[in-house]
Coordinates of C-alpha atoms and ligand atoms in Angstrom, one line a residue:
M1 CA -6.2 10.9 -15.9
S2 CA -9.5 9.5 -16.9
L3 CA -9.3 5.9 -15.5
D4 CA -12.4 4.2 -14.1
W5 CA -10.9 4.1 -10.6
S6 CA -13.8 2.3 -9.0
N7 CA -13.7 -0.6 -11.5
L8 CA -10.0 -1.3 -11.8
G9 CA -9.0 -4.9 -11.3
F10 CA -5.6 -6.3 -10.4
A11 CA -4.2 -6.0 -13.9
Y12 CA -1.2 -4.2 -15.4
Q13 CA -2.2 -0.7 -16.5
E14 CA 0.4 1.3 -18.4
T15 CA 1.8 4.4 -16.6
N16 CA 4.2 7.2 -17.5
C17 CA 7.4 5.3 -16.7
H18 CA 9.3 2.8 -14.5
I19 CA 12.6 3.4 -12.8
R20 CA 15.7 1.3 -13.7
Y21 CA 19.1 0.8 -12.2
T22 CA 22.0 -1.4 -13.2
W23 CA 24.7 -3.0 -11.1
K24 CA 28.2 -3.5 -12.6
D25 CA 31.6 -3.8 -11.0
G26 CA 30.2 -3.5 -7.6
V27 CA 28.4 -0.2 -8.2
W28 CA 24.7 0.6 -8.7
S29 CA 23.8 3.2 -11.3
Q30 CA 21.9 6.4 -10.4
G31 CA 18.6 5.2 -11.7
E32 CA 16.7 6.3 -14.7
L33 CA 13.1 6.9 -15.4
I34 CA 12.2 5.1 -18.6
K35 CA 9.0 5.5 -20.6
S36 CA 9.1 2.3 -22.6
P37 CA 7.8 -0.7 -20.7
Y38 CA 10.2 -2.9 -22.7
I39 CA 13.7 -3.9 -21.8
N40 CA 16.6 -4.9 -24.1
L41 CA 18.0 -8.0 -22.4
H42 CA 21.0 -10.2 -23.3
I43 CA 19.8 -13.6 -24.5
A44 CA 22.1 -15.3 -22.0
A45 CA 20.9 -13.3 -19.0
T46 CA 20.9 -15.6 -15.9
A47 CA 17.3 -14.5 -15.0
L48 CA 16.0 -16.1 -18.2
H49 CA 18.0 -19.4 -18.0
Y50 CA 18.5 -20.0 -14.3
G51 CA 15.7 -18.0 -12.7
Q52 CA 18.0 -15.6 -10.9
S53 CA 15.2 -13.2 -10.1
A54 CA 13.2 -11.9 -7.1
F55 CA 10.4 -9.5 -6.7
E56 CA 8.4 -7.5 -4.1
G57 CA 4.9 -6.1 -3.8
L58 CA 3.8 -3.1 -1.8
K59 CA 1.2 -0.2 -2.1
A60 CA 0.9 3.5 -1.9
F61 CA -2.4 5.2 -0.8
R62 CA -3.8 8.6 -1.4
H63 CA -5.3 10.0 1.7
E64 CA -8.3 12.3 2.0
D65 CA -6.1 15.5 2.0
G66 CA -4.7 14.4 -1.4
K67 CA -1.2 13.4 0.0
I68 CA 0.4 10.1 -1.0
W69 CA 1.7 7.6 1.5
V70 CA 3.8 4.4 1.1
F71 CA 3.1 1.5 3.4
R72 CA 6.1 -0.2 5.1
A73 CA 8.5 0.0 2.2
D74 CA 11.5 -0.5 4.5
M75 CA 10.2 -4.1 5.2
N76 CA 10.1 -4.8 1.4
A77 CA 13.7 -3.4 1.1
D78 CA 14.9 -5.9 3.7
R79 CA 13.0 -8.8 2.3
L80 CA 14.3 -8.2 -1.2
N81 CA 17.9 -8.2 0.1
S82 CA 17.2 -11.5 1.9
S83 CA 16.0 -12.9 -1.5
A84 CA 19.1 -11.4 -3.2
R85 CA 21.5 -13.1 -0.7
Q86 CA 19.8 -16.5 -1.1
I87 CA 20.3 -16.5 -4.8
M88 CA 23.6 -14.6 -4.9
M89 CA 22.4 -11.4 -6.4
A90 CA 23.8 -7.9 -5.7
E91 CA 22.0 -6.4 -2.7
L92 CA 20.4 -2.9 -2.8
P93 CA 21.3 -0.2 -0.2
K94 CA 18.1 0.5 1.6
E95 CA 18.3 4.2 0.7
L96 CA 18.5 3.3 -2.9
F97 CA 15.4 1.1 -2.7
L98 CA 13.4 3.7 -0.8
D99 CA 14.5 6.4 -3.2
A100 CA 13.5 4.3 -6.2
V101 CA 10.0 3.8 -4.8
R102 CA 9.7 7.5 -4.1
R103 CA 11.0 8.7 -7.5
V104 CA 8.8 6.3 -9.5
I105 CA 5.7 7.3 -7.5
L106 CA 6.4 11.0 -8.0
A107 CA 6.8 10.4 -11.8
N108 CA 3.5 8.7 -11.9
K109 CA 1.5 10.9 -9.4
E110 CA -1.6 11.1 -11.6
F111 CA -1.8 7.2 -11.5
V112 CA -2.2 7.2 -7.7
P113 CA -6.0 6.7 -7.5
P114 CA -8.1 9.3 -5.7
Y115 CA -9.1 8.8 -2.1
G116 CA -12.5 7.1 -1.6
T117 CA -12.4 4.9 -4.7
G118 CA -10.8 2.0 -2.7
A119 CA -8.1 1.8 -5.4
S120 CA -4.4 2.2 -4.7
L121 CA -1.0 2.2 -6.4
Y122 CA 0.6 -1.2 -6.6
I123 CA 4.4 -1.0 -6.6
R124 CA 6.4 -3.9 -8.0
P125 CA 10.2 -3.9 -7.4
L126 CA 12.0 -6.5 -9.4
L127 CA 15.7 -7.5 -9.2
F128 CA 17.3 -10.0 -11.6
G129 CA 20.5 -11.2 -13.1
S130 CA 20.9 -9.4 -16.4
G131 CA 24.5 -10.3 -17.1
A132 CA 25.3 -13.0 -19.7
Q133 CA 26.4 -16.3 -18.3
I134 CA 26.1 -19.7 -19.9
G135 CA 27.7 -21.6 -17.1
V136 CA 25.6 -22.0 -14.0
N137 CA 27.0 -19.1 -11.9
P138 CA 25.7 -15.9 -10.5
A139 CA 25.5 -13.0 -13.1
K140 CA 28.1 -10.3 -13.0
E141 CA 25.4 -7.7 -13.8
Y142 CA 22.1 -7.0 -12.2
T143 CA 19.0 -4.9 -13.1
F144 CA 16.7 -3.4 -10.5
I145 CA 13.3 -2.1 -11.7
V146 CA 10.4 -0.6 -9.9
L147 CA 7.2 -0.4 -11.9
V148 CA 3.9 0.9 -10.6
T149 CA 0.3 0.3 -11.7
P150 CA -3.0 1.4 -10.2
V151 CA -5.1 -1.5 -8.8
G152 CA -8.8 -1.5 -7.8
A153 CA -10.4 -2.3 -4.4
Y154 CA -10.5 -6.1 -4.2
Y155 CA -13.8 -6.1 -2.3
K156 CA -16.6 -4.0 -3.8
G157 CA -19.0 -5.0 -1.0
G158 CA -18.0 -6.8 2.2
L159 CA -15.3 -9.4 2.6
T160 CA -16.1 -12.5 0.5
P161 CA -15.1 -15.9 1.8
M162 CA -13.5 -18.4 -0.5
R163 CA -12.9 -22.2 -0.7
A164 CA -9.5 -23.7 -0.5
M165 CA -8.1 -27.1 -1.4
V166 CA -5.2 -28.7 0.3
S167 CA -2.5 -29.5 -2.2
T168 CA -1.8 -33.2 -1.8
D169 CA 0.1 -33.9 -5.1
Y170 CA 2.4 -30.8 -5.0
D171 CA 4.6 -28.9 -2.6
R172 CA 5.1 -25.2 -2.8
A173 CA 8.6 -25.3 -1.2
A174 CA 11.3 -27.8 -0.2
P175 CA 12.2 -28.3 3.4
H176 CA 15.5 -26.5 3.0
G177 CA 14.7 -24.8 -0.3
T178 CA 13.7 -21.3 -1.2
G179 CA 10.1 -21.0 0.1
H180 CA 11.1 -18.3 2.6
V181 CA 12.3 -15.9 -0.2
K182 CA 10.2 -14.2 -2.9
L183 CA 11.6 -15.7 -6.0
G184 CA 10.0 -15.7 -9.5
G185 CA 10.9 -19.4 -9.6
N186 CA 8.7 -20.3 -6.7
Y187 CA 5.8 -18.8 -8.6
A188 CA 6.7 -20.8 -11.8
A189 CA 6.5 -23.9 -9.7
S190 CA 3.1 -23.0 -8.3
L191 CA 1.4 -22.3 -11.6
L192 CA 0.3 -25.8 -12.4
P193 CA -1.0 -26.8 -8.9
H194 CA -2.8 -23.4 -8.7
H195 CA -4.4 -24.0 -12.1
L196 CA -5.5 -27.5 -11.1
A197 CA -7.0 -26.3 -7.9
N198 CA -8.9 -23.6 -9.9
Q199 CA -10.2 -26.2 -12.3
A200 CA -11.5 -28.2 -9.4
G201 CA -13.4 -25.2 -8.2
F202 CA -11.0 -23.8 -5.6
P203 CA -9.7 -20.3 -6.0
M204 CA -7.1 -21.0 -3.2
D205 CA -4.6 -23.8 -2.6
L206 CA -3.3 -24.6 0.8
Y207 CA 0.1 -26.2 1.3
L208 CA 1.2 -28.5 4.1
D209 CA 4.8 -28.8 5.3
P210 CA 6.9 -30.6 2.7
V211 CA 8.5 -33.0 5.3
E212 CA 5.5 -34.7 6.8
H213 CA 2.4 -33.1 5.2
K214 CA 1.2 -32.7 8.8
Y215 CA 1.5 -29.0 9.5
I216 CA -0.2 -26.1 7.8
E217 CA 2.3 -23.9 5.8
E218 CA 0.5 -21.3 3.7
F219 CA -1.7 -20.6 0.8
G220 CA -0.2 -20.4 -2.7
T221 CA 0.5 -16.7 -2.6
S222 CA -0.6 -15.7 0.9
N223 CA 0.0 -16.6 4.6
F224 CA -2.4 -18.7 6.7
L225 CA -4.0 -17.4 9.8
A226 CA -6.7 -18.6 12.1
I227 CA -8.7 -17.2 15.0
T228 CA -9.0 -20.0 17.4
K229 CA -12.3 -20.8 19.3
D230 CA -10.6 -19.4 22.4
G231 CA -9.9 -16.1 20.7
K232 CA -6.3 -16.3 19.7
Y233 CA -4.6 -15.1 16.5
L234 CA -2.7 -18.2 15.3
T235 CA -0.3 -18.3 12.4
S236 CA 2.2 -20.8 11.0
K237 CA 5.8 -20.9 11.9
S238 CA 8.0 -22.7 9.4
K239 CA 11.3 -22.3 7.6
S240 CA 9.7 -22.8 4.2
I241 CA 7.0 -20.1 4.3
L242 CA 7.3 -16.6 3.0
P243 CA 7.4 -14.0 5.8
S244 CA 4.4 -11.9 4.8
I245 CA 4.5 -8.3 5.8
T246 CA 0.7 -8.2 6.0
N247 CA 0.8 -11.1 8.5
D248 CA 3.5 -9.3 10.6
G249 CA 1.3 -6.2 10.6
L250 CA -1.9 -8.1 11.5
C251 CA 0.0 -9.8 14.4
R252 CA 1.1 -6.5 15.7
L253 CA -2.3 -5.0 15.3
A254 CA -4.0 -8.0 17.0
A255 CA -1.6 -7.6 20.0
H256 CA -2.4 -3.9 20.1
L257 CA -6.1 -4.7 20.2
G258 CA -5.6 -7.2 23.1
I259 CA -5.9 -10.3 21.0
P260 CA -3.3 -13.0 22.0
V261 CA -0.9 -13.9 19.1
E262 CA 0.6 -17.3 18.6
R263 CA 3.1 -18.1 15.9
R264 CA 4.0 -21.8 15.9
P265 CA 3.8 -25.0 13.9
I266 CA 0.1 -25.8 13.3
E267 CA -1.1 -29.3 12.8
F268 CA -3.8 -29.6 10.1
A269 CA -5.8 -31.7 12.6
E270 CA -6.2 -28.5 14.7
I271 CA -8.7 -27.2 12.2
E272 CA -11.5 -28.3 14.5
N273 CA -10.4 -25.6 17.0
F274 CA -10.6 -22.7 14.5
A275 CA -13.5 -20.2 14.6
E276 CA -12.2 -18.2 11.6
V277 CA -9.6 -18.8 8.9
A278 CA -8.1 -16.5 6.4
A279 CA -5.3 -15.9 3.9
C280 CA -3.4 -12.6 4.1
G281 CA -1.2 -10.6 1.7
T282 CA -0.6 -7.1 0.3
A283 CA -3.0 -7.4 -2.6
V284 CA -6.2 -8.3 -0.6
V285 CA -5.1 -7.9 3.1
I286 CA -7.5 -10.6 4.3
T287 CA -9.4 -13.2 2.4
P288 CA -11.7 -15.2 4.6
V289 CA -11.7 -19.0 3.9
N290 CA -14.9 -20.7 4.9
E291 CA -14.3 -24.2 3.5
I292 CA -11.1 -26.3 3.2
V293 CA -11.2 -29.6 1.3
Y294 CA -8.5 -32.2 2.1
G295 CA -8.9 -35.3 -0.1
D296 CA -12.5 -36.4 0.3
K297 CA -13.0 -34.5 3.6
V298 CA -14.7 -31.1 3.7
Y299 CA -14.1 -28.8 6.7
K300 CA -16.4 -25.8 7.2
V301 CA -15.0 -22.9 9.2
G302 CA -16.6 -19.6 10.2
P303 CA -19.6 -17.9 8.7
T304 CA -20.8 -18.9 5.2
E305 CA -21.0 -15.2 4.2
G306 CA -18.7 -12.4 5.0
A307 CA -15.9 -12.6 7.6
G308 CA -16.1 -13.6 11.2
P309 CA -16.1 -10.8 13.8
V310 CA -12.3 -10.9 14.7
L311 CA -11.1 -11.0 11.1
Q312 CA -13.5 -8.2 10.2
K313 CA -12.3 -6.0 13.0
L314 CA -8.6 -6.6 12.0
Y315 CA -9.4 -5.8 8.4
N316 CA -11.2 -2.6 9.3
N317 CA -8.4 -1.4 11.5
Y318 CA -5.6 -2.3 9.2
T319 CA -7.2 -0.7 6.1
A320 CA -8.2 2.4 8.2
I321 CA -4.6 2.9 9.0
Q322 CA -3.6 2.5 5.4
W323 CA -6.1 5.1 4.3
G324 CA -5.2 7.5 7.1
E325 CA -8.6 7.2 8.6
Q326 CA -7.2 6.0 11.9
K327 CA -4.1 6.9 13.8
D328 CA -1.0 4.9 12.7
P329 CA 0.5 3.9 16.1
F330 CA 3.2 1.8 14.4
G331 CA 4.7 4.3 12.0
W332 CA 3.9 2.2 9.0
L333 CA 3.2 5.1 6.6
T334 CA 5.8 7.4 5.0
P335 CA 4.8 10.5 3.0
V336 CA 5.9 10.7 -0.6
E337 CA 7.3 14.2 -1.0
D338 CA 9.1 16.1 -3.8
Ligands
PLP1 C1 4.3 -12.2 -1.2 C2 3.8 -13.5 -0.6 C3 3.0 -13.5 0.5 C4 2.4 -12.2 1.1 O1 3.4 -11.3 1.6 P1 2.9 -9.8 1.9 O2 4.2 -9.2 2.2 O3 2.0 -9.8 3.0 O4 2.4 -9.3 0.6 C5 2.7 -14.7 1.1 N1 3.1 -15.9 0.6 C6 3.9 -15.9 -0.5 C7 4.3 -17.2 -1.0 C8 4.3 -14.7 -1.1 O5 5.1 -14.8 -2.2

């Protein structure tokens, strides 16, 4: 494989195949590795009309000894099922999910980037209603796909802080809606506010709670976390945010390192007490945020360049575990074996 591993971005790169399963009459198929990246779909599939579709995102890493390891896939299996229940899709037995991930990686081994390039294999499971249904009802047939694509290291140098804008005209989620599950539809709704924030010069949009616009929820595609001036790891608690696996991992890592962890509703006004702020998610792990603009007010947080010391430490430890450079005390890595 002659890919320029060190210069891969986060873009779809064609691989050998994806794996595909179909659910009909209560039974999942055995799964098939398919070369073509196209799918022949019924024009009345519920995913297309009614957004009955959910996805996941996780990564596999090649360690220095050449072995491939998947990071916390069991968590993604559980979360995809929680999305499935919310929008009445067939659930996936955990074993099927994990086996799908393993099989598709093995079939695309040469696309798992070499150790030392910072690049990894991004894994995208997708579950959607593929059965034809013109009335608004759950489909009677489902398709589960896992595709993989190599992605580059996000940071070429050190961590780079970004600016965020509080979204005042749009909400990401409704108070009792679907913000807590990973649905395609949530992302459709976020495209316009995200585009507008980008146009205004902000790569990130920060959402407040949809009831009072008083509490911090999360960034458009990543959770919110802050290191308080008294040294705590603070992250939002709300029924309408997506339970990030990265955030869960960072909380556990912080506790392991002796940093107190607090998960509770956070008022925006508390921003004065934050020493460091970041977004977290699978793609980037940690994105430091050094400026948050809310209406005509500008709030500066943390250092103007790089990350603050606590975020940097968490990032270093978390990624060292992923790359097998540091002991994995949590059992987060699973080897991918024939
Ligand atoms: C996927 C996602 C995240 C990040 O979750 P990870 O499991 O850490 O990748 C955060 N917020 C939203 C809205 C998401 O969809």
